PDB file of C-alpha atoms in Angstrom:
ATOM      1  CA  MET A   1     179.290 155.921 -85.626  1.00  0.00           C
ATOM      2  CA  ASP A   2     179.340 152.228 -84.782  1.00  0.00           C
ATOM      3  CA  VAL A   3     179.177 150.235 -88.003  1.00  0.00           C
ATOM      4  CA  SER A   4     180.620 147.041 -86.622  1.00  0.00           C
ATOM      5  CA  MET A   5     179.416 143.806 -88.155  1.00  0.00           C
ATOM      6  CA  PRO A   6     180.251 140.342 -86.901  1.00  0.00           C
ATOM      7  CA  GLU A   7     183.195 138.667 -88.633  1.00  0.00           C
ATOM      8  CA  PRO A   8     183.002 136.567 -90.631  1.00  0.00           C
ATOM      9  CA  ILE A   9     179.939 137.722 -92.542  1.00  0.00           C
ATOM     10  CA  PRO A  10     176.837 136.149 -90.986  1.00  0.00           C
ATOM     11  CA  ALA A  11     175.838 132.918 -92.722  1.00  0.00           C
ATOM     12  CA  ARG A  12     172.404 134.200 -93.714  1.00  0.00           C
ATOM     13  CA  LEU A  13     173.877 137.284 -95.396  1.00  0.00           C
ATOM     14  CA  GLU A  14     176.568 135.200 -97.083  1.00  0.00           C
ATOM     15  CA  THR A  15     173.860 132.995 -98.572  1.00  0.00           C
ATOM     16  CA  GLN A  16     171.941 136.055 -99.779  1.00  0.00           C
ATOM     17  CA  LEU A  17     175.045 137.572-101.380  1.00  0.00           C
ATOM     18  CA  GLU A  18     175.935 134.362-103.166  1.00  0.00           C
ATOM     19  CA  ALA A  19     172.418 134.003-104.560  1.00  0.00           C
ATOM     20  CA  ALA A  20     172.349 137.647-105.672  1.00  0.00           C
ATOM     21  CA  TRP A  21     175.737 137.319-107.375  1.00  0.00           C
ATOM     22  CA  ARG A  22     174.505 134.319-109.344  1.00  0.00           C
ATOM     23  CA  VAL A  23     171.537 136.382-110.537  1.00  0.00           C
ATOM     24  CA  ARG A  24     173.838 139.207-111.593  1.00  0.00           C
ATOM     25  CA  GLN A  25     176.065 136.834-113.526  1.00  0.00           C
ATOM     26  CA  ALA A  26     173.073 135.372-115.345  1.00  0.00           C
ATOM     27  CA  HIS A  27     171.450 138.675-116.297  1.00  0.00           C
ATOM     28  CA  HIS A  28     174.195 141.297-116.632  1.00  0.00           C
ATOM     29  CA  ALA A  29     177.566 141.744-118.287  1.00  0.00           C
ATOM     30  CA  PRO A  30     180.639 141.606-115.999  1.00  0.00           C
ATOM     31  CA  ARG A  31     180.808 145.374-115.807  1.00  0.00           C
ATOM     32  CA  ILE A  32     180.203 147.935-113.064  1.00  0.00           C
ATOM     33  CA  THR A  33     179.815 151.709-113.296  1.00  0.00           C
ATOM     34  CA  PHE A  34     181.395 154.027-110.766  1.00  0.00           C
ATOM     35  CA  ALA A  35     179.620 157.383-110.993  1.00  0.00           C
ATOM     36  CA  TYR A  36     181.359 160.540-109.790  1.00  0.00           C
ATOM     37  CA  PRO A  37     178.732 163.250-110.357  1.00  0.00           C
ATOM     38  CA  VAL A  38     181.100 166.218-110.652  1.00  0.00           C
ATOM     39  CA  ASP A  39     179.553 167.390-113.934  1.00  0.00           C
ATOM     40  CA  THR A  40     175.990 167.553-112.574  1.00  0.00           C
ATOM     41  CA  ALA A  41     175.034 170.970-111.184  1.00  0.00           C
ATOM     42  CA  LEU A  42     172.664 171.086-108.190  1.00  0.00           C
ATOM     43  CA  VAL A  43     169.833 173.616-108.445  1.00  0.00           C
ATOM     44  CA  SER A  44     166.904 174.316-106.112  1.00  0.00           C
ATOM     45  CA  VAL A  45     163.728 175.956-107.403  1.00  0.00           C
ATOM     46  CA  THR A  46     162.876 177.151-103.879  1.00  0.00           C
ATOM     47  CA  GLY A  47     166.311 178.099-102.590  1.00  0.00           C
ATOM     48  CA  ALA A  48     166.623 176.829 -99.025  1.00  0.00           C
ATOM     49  CA  ARG A  49     162.869 177.029 -98.369  1.00  0.00           C
ATOM     50  CA  CYS A  50     160.747 173.973 -97.604  1.00  0.00           C
ATOM     51  CA  ALA A  51     157.330 173.849 -95.939  1.00  0.00           C
ATOM     52  CA  LEU A  52     157.768 170.357 -94.498  1.00  0.00           C
ATOM     53  CA  ASP A  53     160.883 170.357 -92.289  1.00  0.00           C
ATOM     54  CA  CYS A  54     161.128 166.583 -92.753  1.00  0.00           C
ATOM     55  CA  ALA A  55     162.565 164.546 -89.906  1.00  0.00           C
ATOM     56  CA  HIS A  56     165.495 163.228 -91.940  1.00  0.00           C
ATOM     57  CA  CYS A  57     166.394 166.420 -93.825  1.00  0.00           C
ATOM     58  CA  GLY A  58     165.063 169.584 -92.189  1.00  0.00           C
ATOM     59  CA  GLY A  59     166.083 171.552 -95.282  1.00  0.00           C
ATOM     60  CA  HIS A  60     169.746 170.687 -94.666  1.00  0.00           C
ATOM     61  CA  TYR A  61     170.404 169.315 -98.143  1.00  0.00           C
ATOM     62  CA  LEU A  62     168.871 172.335 -99.861  1.00  0.00           C
ATOM     63  CA  GLN A  63     171.679 174.408 -98.356  1.00  0.00           C
ATOM     64  CA  HIS A  64     174.115 172.702-100.732  1.00  0.00           C
ATOM     65  CA  MET A  65     172.156 173.586-103.872  1.00  0.00           C
ATOM     66  CA  GLN A  66     172.238 176.757-105.937  1.00  0.00           C
ATOM     67  CA  PRO A  67     169.024 178.829-105.929  1.00  0.00           C
ATOM     68  CA  VAL A  68     167.646 178.771-109.463  1.00  0.00           C
ATOM     69  CA  GLU A  69     167.747 182.580-109.653  1.00  0.00           C
ATOM     70  CA  GLU A  70     171.510 182.615-109.063  1.00  0.00           C
ATOM     71  CA  ALA A  71     172.576 179.295-110.569  1.00  0.00           C
ATOM     72  CA  GLN A  72     175.850 179.100-112.470  1.00  0.00           C
ATOM     73  CA  VAL A  73     175.994 175.915-114.527  1.00  0.00           C
ATOM     74  CA  GLU A  74     178.884 176.591-116.894  1.00  0.00           C
ATOM     75  CA  GLY A  75     180.881 173.417-117.396  1.00  0.00           C
ATOM     76  CA  ALA A  76     178.031 171.180-116.256  1.00  0.00           C
ATOM     77  CA  SER A  77     176.627 168.659-118.703  1.00  0.00           C
ATOM     78  CA  SER A  78     173.562 167.932-116.568  1.00  0.00           C
ATOM     79  CA  ILE A  79     171.509 169.469-113.769  1.00  0.00           C
ATOM     80  CA  LEU A  80     169.763 167.942-110.787  1.00  0.00           C
ATOM     81  CA  ILE A  81     166.736 170.135-110.103  1.00  0.00           C
ATOM     82  CA  SER A  82     165.053 169.841-106.746  1.00  0.00           C
ATOM     83  CA  GLY A  83     163.613 172.102-104.088  1.00  0.00           C
ATOM     84  CA  GLY A  84     161.545 172.238-100.961  1.00  0.00           C
ATOM     85  CA  CYS A  85     158.017 170.858-100.914  1.00  0.00           C
ATOM     86  CA  ASP A  86     154.706 172.559-100.249  1.00  0.00           C
ATOM     87  CA  PRO A  87     152.451 171.199 -97.443  1.00  0.00           C
ATOM     88  CA  GLN A  88     151.116 168.516 -99.815  1.00  0.00           C
ATOM     89  CA  GLY A  89     154.565 167.155-100.624  1.00  0.00           C
ATOM     90  CA  ARG A  90     154.846 168.744-104.069  1.00  0.00           C
ATOM     91  CA  VAL A  91     157.897 170.601-105.373  1.00  0.00           C
ATOM     92  CA  PRO A  92     156.644 173.788-107.142  1.00  0.00           C
ATOM     93  CA  VAL A  93     158.488 172.950-110.345  1.00  0.00           C
ATOM     94  CA  LEU A  94     156.436 175.095-112.723  1.00  0.00           C
ATOM     95  CA  ASN A  95     157.258 178.311-110.869  1.00  0.00           C
ATOM     96  CA  ALA A  96     160.812 178.190-112.222  1.00  0.00           C
ATOM     97  CA  LEU A  97     160.268 176.457-115.543  1.00  0.00           C
ATOM     98  CA  GLU A  98     161.437 179.353-117.717  1.00  0.00           C
ATOM     99  CA  GLN A  99     164.581 179.776-115.616  1.00  0.00           C
ATOM    100  CA  VAL A 100     165.366 176.080-115.793  1.00  0.00           C
ATOM    101  CA  ALA A 101     164.788 176.062-119.543  1.00  0.00           C
ATOM    102  CA  ALA A 102     167.325 178.866-119.854  1.00  0.00           C
ATOM    103  CA  LEU A 103     169.833 176.980-117.706  1.00  0.00           C
ATOM    104  CA  ARG A 104     169.346 173.903-119.857  1.00  0.00           C
ATOM    105  CA  GLY A 105     170.798 175.694-122.854  1.00  0.00           C
ATOM    106  CA  ALA A 106     173.520 173.537-124.363  1.00  0.00           C
ATOM    107  CA  PRO A 107     176.790 172.400-122.782  1.00  0.00           C
ATOM    108  CA  GLY A 108     178.748 174.583-125.190  1.00  0.00           C
ATOM    109  CA  GLY A 109     176.405 177.546-125.416  1.00  0.00           C
ATOM    110  CA  ALA A 110     172.810 178.742-125.676  1.00  0.00           C
ATOM    111  CA  GLY A 111     170.065 176.542-127.026  1.00  0.00           C
ATOM    112  CA  ALA A 112     166.291 176.343-126.835  1.00  0.00           C
ATOM    113  CA  ALA A 113     164.650 173.386-125.143  1.00  0.00           C
ATOM    114  CA  GLY A 114     162.974 171.183-127.720  1.00  0.00           C
ATOM    115  CA  GLN A 115     165.367 172.368-130.462  1.00  0.00           C
ATOM    116  CA  ASN A 116     168.719 171.722-128.816  1.00  0.00           C
ATOM    117  CA  PRO A 117     168.204 169.698-125.663  1.00  0.00           C
ATOM    118  CA  GLY A 118     171.446 170.912-124.132  1.00  0.00           C
ATOM    119  CA  ARG A 119     172.128 169.868-120.575  1.00  0.00           C
ATOM    120  CA  LYS A 120     170.303 166.796-119.319  1.00  0.00           C
ATOM    121  CA  LEU A 121     167.754 167.523-116.595  1.00  0.00           C
ATOM    122  CA  ASN A 122     166.963 165.215-113.672  1.00  0.00           C
ATOM    123  CA  TRP A 123     164.026 166.439-111.585  1.00  0.00           C
ATOM    124  CA  HIS A 124     162.885 165.721-108.036  1.00  0.00           C
ATOM    125  CA  VAL A 125     159.210 166.598-108.178  1.00  0.00           C
ATOM    126  CA  GLY A 126     157.438 165.002-105.231  1.00  0.00           C
ATOM    127  CA  LEU A 127     153.713 164.270-105.449  1.00  0.00           C
ATOM    128  CA  ILE A 128     152.851 166.517-108.398  1.00  0.00           C
ATOM    129  CA  ASP A 129     149.634 166.105-110.366  1.00  0.00           C
ATOM    130  CA  GLU A 130     149.209 165.128-114.016  1.00  0.00           C
ATOM    131  CA  PRO A 131     148.724 168.646-115.472  1.00  0.00           C
ATOM    132  CA  THR A 132     152.019 169.640-113.852  1.00  0.00           C
ATOM    133  CA  ALA A 133     153.742 166.532-115.206  1.00  0.00           C
ATOM    134  CA  THR A 134     152.381 167.253-118.682  1.00  0.00           C
ATOM    135  CA  ALA A 135     153.695 170.821-118.630  1.00  0.00           C
ATOM    136  CA  LEU A 136     157.061 169.687-117.308  1.00  0.00           C
ATOM    137  CA  SER A 137     157.590 166.780-119.691  1.00  0.00           C
ATOM    138  CA  PRO A 138     159.312 168.676-122.566  1.00  0.00           C
ATOM    139  CA  TYR A 139     162.071 169.662-120.142  1.00  0.00           C
ATOM    140  CA  VAL A 140     162.673 166.247-118.545  1.00  0.00           C
ATOM    141  CA  ASP A 141     165.372 163.692-119.231  1.00  0.00           C
ATOM    142  CA  ALA A 142     164.744 161.834-115.968  1.00  0.00           C
ATOM    143  CA  ILE A 143     162.590 162.104-112.861  1.00  0.00           C
ATOM    144  CA  SER A 144     163.932 160.804-109.569  1.00  0.00           C
ATOM    145  CA  PHE A 145     160.936 159.719-107.508  1.00  0.00           C
ATOM    146  CA  ASP A 146     161.134 158.684-103.868  1.00  0.00           C
ATOM    147  CA  VAL A 147     158.927 155.661-103.207  1.00  0.00           C
ATOM    148  CA  VAL A 148     157.646 155.185 -99.651  1.00  0.00           C
ATOM    149  CA  GLY A 149     155.986 151.915 -98.752  1.00  0.00           C
ATOM    150  CA  ASP A 150     154.002 152.512 -95.549  1.00  0.00           C
ATOM    151  CA  ARG A 151     151.848 155.238 -94.069  1.00  0.00           C
ATOM    152  CA  ALA A 152     153.609 155.339 -90.698  1.00  0.00           C
ATOM    153  CA  THR A 153     156.882 156.277 -92.384  1.00  0.00           C
ATOM    154  CA  ILE A 154     155.182 158.954 -94.489  1.00  0.00           C
ATOM    155  CA  GLU A 155     153.495 160.504 -91.451  1.00  0.00           C
ATOM    156  CA  GLU A 156     156.502 160.384 -89.158  1.00  0.00           C
ATOM    157  CA  CYS A 157     159.153 161.446 -91.641  1.00  0.00           C
ATOM    158  CA  TYR A 158     157.329 163.878 -93.925  1.00  0.00           C
ATOM    159  CA  GLY A 159     154.377 164.893 -91.761  1.00  0.00           C
ATOM    160  CA  ILE A 160     151.958 164.917 -94.697  1.00  0.00           C
ATOM    161  CA  ASP A 161     148.529 163.356 -95.121  1.00  0.00           C
ATOM    162  CA  ALA A 162     149.416 160.929 -97.887  1.00  0.00           C
ATOM    163  CA  THR A 163     149.214 157.201 -98.424  1.00  0.00           C
ATOM    164  CA  PRO A 164     151.440 154.635-100.130  1.00  0.00           C
ATOM    165  CA  GLU A 165     148.654 154.315-102.682  1.00  0.00           C
ATOM    166  CA  LEU A 166     149.112 157.992-103.611  1.00  0.00           C
ATOM    167  CA  TYR A 167     152.839 157.396-104.102  1.00  0.00           C
ATOM    168  CA  GLU A 168     152.068 154.445-106.348  1.00  0.00           C
ATOM    169  CA  GLN A 169     149.480 156.388-108.352  1.00  0.00           C
ATOM    170  CA  THR A 170     151.876 159.304-108.780  1.00  0.00           C
ATOM    171  CA  TYR A 171     154.699 157.008-109.848  1.00  0.00           C
ATOM    172  CA  ARG A 172     152.530 155.319-112.459  1.00  0.00           C
ATOM    173  CA  MET A 173     151.289 158.670-113.744  1.00  0.00           C
ATOM    174  CA  LEU A 174     154.822 160.064-114.039  1.00  0.00           C
ATOM    175  CA  ARG A 175     155.902 157.028-116.057  1.00  0.00           C
ATOM    176  CA  ARG A 176     153.344 157.986-118.688  1.00  0.00           C
ATOM    177  CA  HIS A 177     155.159 161.285-119.213  1.00  0.00           C
ATOM    178  CA  ALA A 178     158.867 160.697-118.570  1.00  0.00           C
ATOM    179  CA  HIS A 179     161.683 158.310-117.771  1.00  0.00           C
ATOM    180  CA  VAL A 180     161.294 157.749-114.028  1.00  0.00           C
ATOM    181  CA  VAL A 181     163.980 156.296-111.765  1.00  0.00           C
ATOM    182  CA  PRO A 182     162.475 155.242-108.421  1.00  0.00           C
ATOM    183  CA  HIS A 183     164.511 155.714-105.246  1.00  0.00           C
ATOM    184  CA  ILE A 184     164.048 153.799-102.000  1.00  0.00           C
ATOM    185  CA  THR A 185     165.688 155.150 -98.855  1.00  0.00           C
ATOM    186  CA  ILE A 186     166.687 152.236 -96.633  1.00  0.00           C
ATOM    187  CA  GLY A 187     166.002 153.153 -93.013  1.00  0.00           C
ATOM    188  CA  LEU A 188     164.065 156.320 -93.900  1.00  0.00           C
ATOM    189  CA  ARG A 189     162.130 156.177 -90.629  1.00  0.00           C
ATOM    190  CA  GLY A 190     165.048 157.241 -88.448  1.00  0.00           C
ATOM    191  CA  GLY A 191     167.138 154.189 -89.340  1.00  0.00           C
ATOM    192  CA  ALA A 192     164.366 151.655 -88.699  1.00  0.00           C
ATOM    193  CA  LEU A 193     163.356 149.278 -91.449  1.00  0.00           C
ATOM    194  CA  GLY A 194     159.739 148.762 -92.442  1.00  0.00           C
ATOM    195  CA  HIS A 195     158.694 150.552 -95.618  1.00  0.00           C
ATOM    196  CA  GLU A 196     161.351 149.088 -97.938  1.00  0.00           C
ATOM    197  CA  ARG A 197     159.777 145.760 -98.885  1.00  0.00           C
ATOM    198  CA  PRO A 198     156.293 147.249 -99.411  1.00  0.00           C
ATOM    199  CA  ALA A 199     157.996 149.853-101.631  1.00  0.00           C
ATOM    200  CA  MET A 200     159.550 147.037-103.658  1.00  0.00           C
ATOM    201  CA  ASP A 201     156.126 145.383-103.852  1.00  0.00           C
ATOM    202  CA  MET A 202     154.759 148.616-105.273  1.00  0.00           C
ATOM    203  CA  LEU A 203     157.484 148.758-107.926  1.00  0.00           C
ATOM    204  CA  ALA A 204     156.970 145.095-108.822  1.00  0.00           C
ATOM    205  CA  ARG A 205     153.320 145.899-109.570  1.00  0.00           C
ATOM    206  CA  SER A 206     154.007 149.112-111.439  1.00  0.00           C
ATOM    207  CA  GLY A 207     157.166 148.263-113.372  1.00  0.00           C
ATOM    208  CA  LEU A 208     160.670 149.728-113.402  1.00  0.00           C
ATOM    209  CA  ASP A 209     163.796 149.868-115.540  1.00  0.00           C
ATOM    210  CA  ALA A 210     166.219 151.044-112.864  1.00  0.00           C
ATOM    211  CA  LEU A 211     166.234 151.332-109.087  1.00  0.00           C
ATOM    212  CA  VAL A 212     168.370 153.549-106.879  1.00  0.00           C
ATOM    213  CA  LEU A 213     168.778 152.454-103.282  1.00  0.00           C
ATOM    214  CA  ILE A 214     170.064 155.021-100.812  1.00  0.00           C
ATOM    215  CA  VAL A 215     170.593 154.884 -97.048  1.00  0.00           C
ATOM    216  CA  PHE A 216     169.360 157.113 -94.231  1.00  0.00           C
ATOM    217  CA  ILE A 217     172.075 159.471 -92.946  1.00  0.00           C
ATOM    218  CA  PRO A 218     171.752 160.906 -89.413  1.00  0.00           C
ATOM    219  CA  THR A 219     171.921 164.633 -90.138  1.00  0.00           C
ATOM    220  CA  PRO A 220     172.711 167.373 -87.592  1.00  0.00           C
ATOM    221  CA  HIS A 221     169.873 169.693 -86.542  1.00  0.00           C
ATOM    222  CA  THR A 222     167.137 167.339 -87.735  1.00  0.00           C
ATOM    223  CA  ARG A 223     164.650 165.354 -85.665  1.00  0.00           C
ATOM    224  CA  TYR A 224     166.544 162.187 -86.553  1.00  0.00           C
ATOM    225  CA  ALA A 225     169.965 163.615 -85.758  1.00  0.00           C
ATOM    226  CA  ASP A 226     170.617 161.213 -82.872  1.00  0.00           C
ATOM    227  CA  HIS A 227     169.310 158.114 -84.697  1.00  0.00           C
ATOM    228  CA  ALA A 228     171.652 155.458 -86.055  1.00  0.00           C
ATOM    229  CA  PRO A 229     171.541 154.370 -89.689  1.00  0.00           C
ATOM    230  CA  PRO A 230     170.422 150.832 -90.476  1.00  0.00           C
ATOM    231  CA  THR A 231     173.189 148.303 -89.993  1.00  0.00           C
ATOM    232  CA  VAL A 232     175.483 147.471 -92.865  1.00  0.00           C
ATOM    233  CA  GLU A 233     174.180 143.909 -92.703  1.00  0.00           C
ATOM    234  CA  GLN A 234     170.567 145.095 -93.079  1.00  0.00           C
ATOM    235  CA  VAL A 235     171.395 147.279 -96.078  1.00  0.00           C
ATOM    236  CA  ALA A 236     173.477 144.612 -97.803  1.00  0.00           C
ATOM    237  CA  GLY A 237     170.663 142.115 -97.285  1.00  0.00           C
ATOM    238  CA  LEU A 238     168.132 144.435 -98.912  1.00  0.00           C
ATOM    239  CA  LEU A 239     170.478 145.092-101.832  1.00  0.00           C
ATOM    240  CA  ALA A 240     170.813 141.347-102.361  1.00  0.00           C
ATOM    241  CA  GLU A 241     167.044 140.948-102.087  1.00  0.00           C
ATOM    242  CA  ALA A 242     166.461 143.681-104.661  1.00  0.00           C
ATOM    243  CA  ARG A 243     168.920 142.055-107.054  1.00  0.00           C
ATOM    244  CA  GLN A 244     167.070 138.748-106.841  1.00  0.00           C
ATOM    245  CA  ARG A 245     163.648 140.340-107.033  1.00  0.00           C
ATOM    246  CA  PHE A 246     164.469 142.506-110.064  1.00  0.00           C
ATOM    247  CA  PRO A 247     167.021 140.449-111.996  1.00  0.00           C
ATOM    248  CA  ASP A 248     167.047 142.541-115.187  1.00  0.00           C
ATOM    249  CA  VAL A 249     166.813 145.988-113.577  1.00  0.00           C
ATOM    250  CA  LEU A 250     169.762 148.398-113.414  1.00  0.00           C
ATOM    251  CA  LEU A 251     170.405 148.354-109.654  1.00  0.00           C
ATOM    252  CA  GLN A 252     172.258 151.338-108.209  1.00  0.00           C
ATOM    253  CA  LEU A 253     173.701 152.295-104.828  1.00  0.00           C
ATOM    254  CA  GLY A 254     173.230 156.047-104.765  1.00  0.00           C
ATOM    255  CA  CYS A 255     175.171 158.951-103.339  1.00  0.00           C
ATOM    256  CA  MET A 256     173.066 159.355-100.194  1.00  0.00           C
ATOM    257  CA  ARG A 257     174.608 156.916 -97.731  1.00  0.00           C
ATOM    258  CA  PRO A 258     176.840 157.330 -94.680  1.00  0.00           C
ATOM    259  CA  ARG A 259     180.510 157.884 -95.397  1.00  0.00           C
ATOM    260  CA  ARG A 260     183.850 156.711 -94.054  1.00  0.00           C
ATOM    261  CA  ALA A 261     183.777 153.429 -92.121  1.00  0.00           C
ATOM    262  CA  TYR A 262     180.159 152.716 -93.032  1.00  0.00           C
ATOM    263  CA  ARG A 263     180.795 153.088 -96.748  1.00  0.00           C
ATOM    264  CA  ALA A 264     184.038 151.129 -96.496  1.00  0.00           C
ATOM    265  CA  GLN A 265     182.092 148.154 -95.150  1.00  0.00           C
ATOM    266  CA  LEU A 266     178.960 148.517 -97.262  1.00  0.00           C
ATOM    267  CA  ASP A 267     180.400 149.087-100.729  1.00  0.00           C
ATOM    268  CA  PRO A 268     182.220 145.751-101.147  1.00  0.00           C
ATOM    269  CA  LEU A 269     179.085 143.949 -99.969  1.00  0.00           C
ATOM    270  CA  ALA A 270     177.064 145.964-102.491  1.00  0.00           C
ATOM    271  CA  VAL A 271     179.381 144.762-105.251  1.00  0.00           C
ATOM    272  CA  ARG A 272     178.848 141.181-104.121  1.00  0.00           C
ATOM    273  CA  ALA A 273     175.091 141.815-103.958  1.00  0.00           C
ATOM    274  CA  GLY A 274     175.139 142.471-107.683  1.00  0.00           C
ATOM    275  CA  VAL A 275     174.635 146.209-108.036  1.00  0.00           C
ATOM    276  CA  ASN A 276     175.387 147.690-111.451  1.00  0.00           C
ATOM    277  CA  VAL A 277     176.272 151.214-110.346  1.00  0.00           C
ATOM    278  CA  ILE A 278     177.878 152.711-107.233  1.00  0.00           C
ATOM    279  CA  VAL A 279     178.176 156.451-106.723  1.00  0.00           C
ATOM    280  CA  SER A 280     181.549 157.577-105.357  1.00  0.00           C
ATOM    281  CA  PRO A 281     182.636 154.113-104.205  1.00  0.00           C
ATOM    282  CA  SER A 282     185.050 153.513-101.352  1.00  0.00           C
ATOM    283  CA  ARG A 283     188.486 152.022-101.959  1.00  0.00           C
ATOM    284  CA  GLU A 284     187.145 148.782-100.516  1.00  0.00           C
ATOM    285  CA  GLY A 285     184.291 148.754-103.012  1.00  0.00           C
ATOM    286  CA  LYS A 286     186.657 149.309-105.916  1.00  0.00           C
ATOM    287  CA  ALA A 287     188.907 146.519-104.676  1.00  0.00           C
ATOM    288  CA  ALA A 288     185.941 144.133-104.464  1.00  0.00           C
ATOM    289  CA  ALA A 289     184.984 144.894-108.067  1.00  0.00           C
ATOM    290  CA  GLU A 290     188.535 144.213-109.205  1.00  0.00           C
ATOM    291  CA  ALA A 291     188.679 140.962-107.226  1.00  0.00           C
ATOM    292  CA  LEU A 292     185.461 139.773-108.877  1.00  0.00           C
ATOM    293  CA  GLY A 293     186.776 140.529-112.343  1.00  0.00           C
ATOM    294  CA  LEU A 294     184.347 143.308-113.187  1.00  0.00           C
ATOM    295  CA  GLN A 295     185.216 145.781-115.904  1.00  0.00           C
ATOM    296  CA  VAL A 296     184.962 149.301-114.446  1.00  0.00           C
ATOM    297  CA  VAL A 297     183.309 152.163-116.319  1.00  0.00           C
ATOM    298  CA  GLN A 298     183.589 155.637-114.807  1.00  0.00           C
ATOM    299  CA  THR A 299     181.102 158.433-115.391  1.00  0.00           C
ATOM    300  CA  ARG A 300     180.930 162.058-114.245  1.00  0.00           C
ATOM    301  CA  GLU A 301     177.191 162.630-113.892  1.00  0.00           C
ATOM    302  CA  CYS A 302     174.282 161.795-111.613  1.00  0.00           C
ATOM    303  CA  CYS A 303     173.728 158.052-111.513  1.00  0.00           C
ATOM    304  CA  VAL A 304     170.274 158.254-113.147  1.00  0.00           C
ATOM    305  CA  PHE A 305     172.107 158.978-116.407  1.00  0.00           C
ATOM    306  CA  SER A 306     174.151 155.757-116.170  1.00  0.00           C
TER     307      SER A 306
END
């Protein structure tokens, strides 16, 4: 994968990074969290099944999750609950609610939801409706919600008949019932940019406390397998833009981003762009945090619990 970026850093990006760093200094303590989510179990309510076969995923990432019927969560202090979507882009979360409630238990033993909250639960729910959100809410510590900012990206990537307005309405509805952490995938449309700034516009209108930015990964056996991710410069620029646009928000660089050389180049720029949290940072990212005098806090769970 070619992740080359002109050296030195392009002047425009350097200016963006410097401005973003000033915002971080003004609004946040000199501290950064490095999240290593080893204590978060991954559970799918549909196993490896998904009706959508999305262009960027194709069900690939469900293969790495435990089916809810067989899940072993001993030793985990939290659970990420996801699953494949139905043709309307909804994860059938209520079908497995009793099983998830049993898995929630308590880190040291059995416990009933609502009496002993036990393991923290982070849900990926898709475009569920309000009755579903209401029924789910007693079992939610966080909802991770993917925000998509333009219709072309929705149609090409997910293949569903939905609009950005529906994503915004769903996001606002979910916030009435739970703590919601929006996610924006940079380069979701096969590595091409386009939906990201409209997605940020949507969040600016609707409100947010935290924002997770992730990056498109070319994944084997998907329709986008031969596409390149967005350039490191593009991603770093959007991180810096998000920092300036949402000065008080907890800004996070999530686990879904290309590895190796890409991450080695991106992570130190992300630190300079003022992010508060990086999941599984590269050595270069850790060195950048040290060089900038940031106090490092390490956690062992999904970044939404930071």
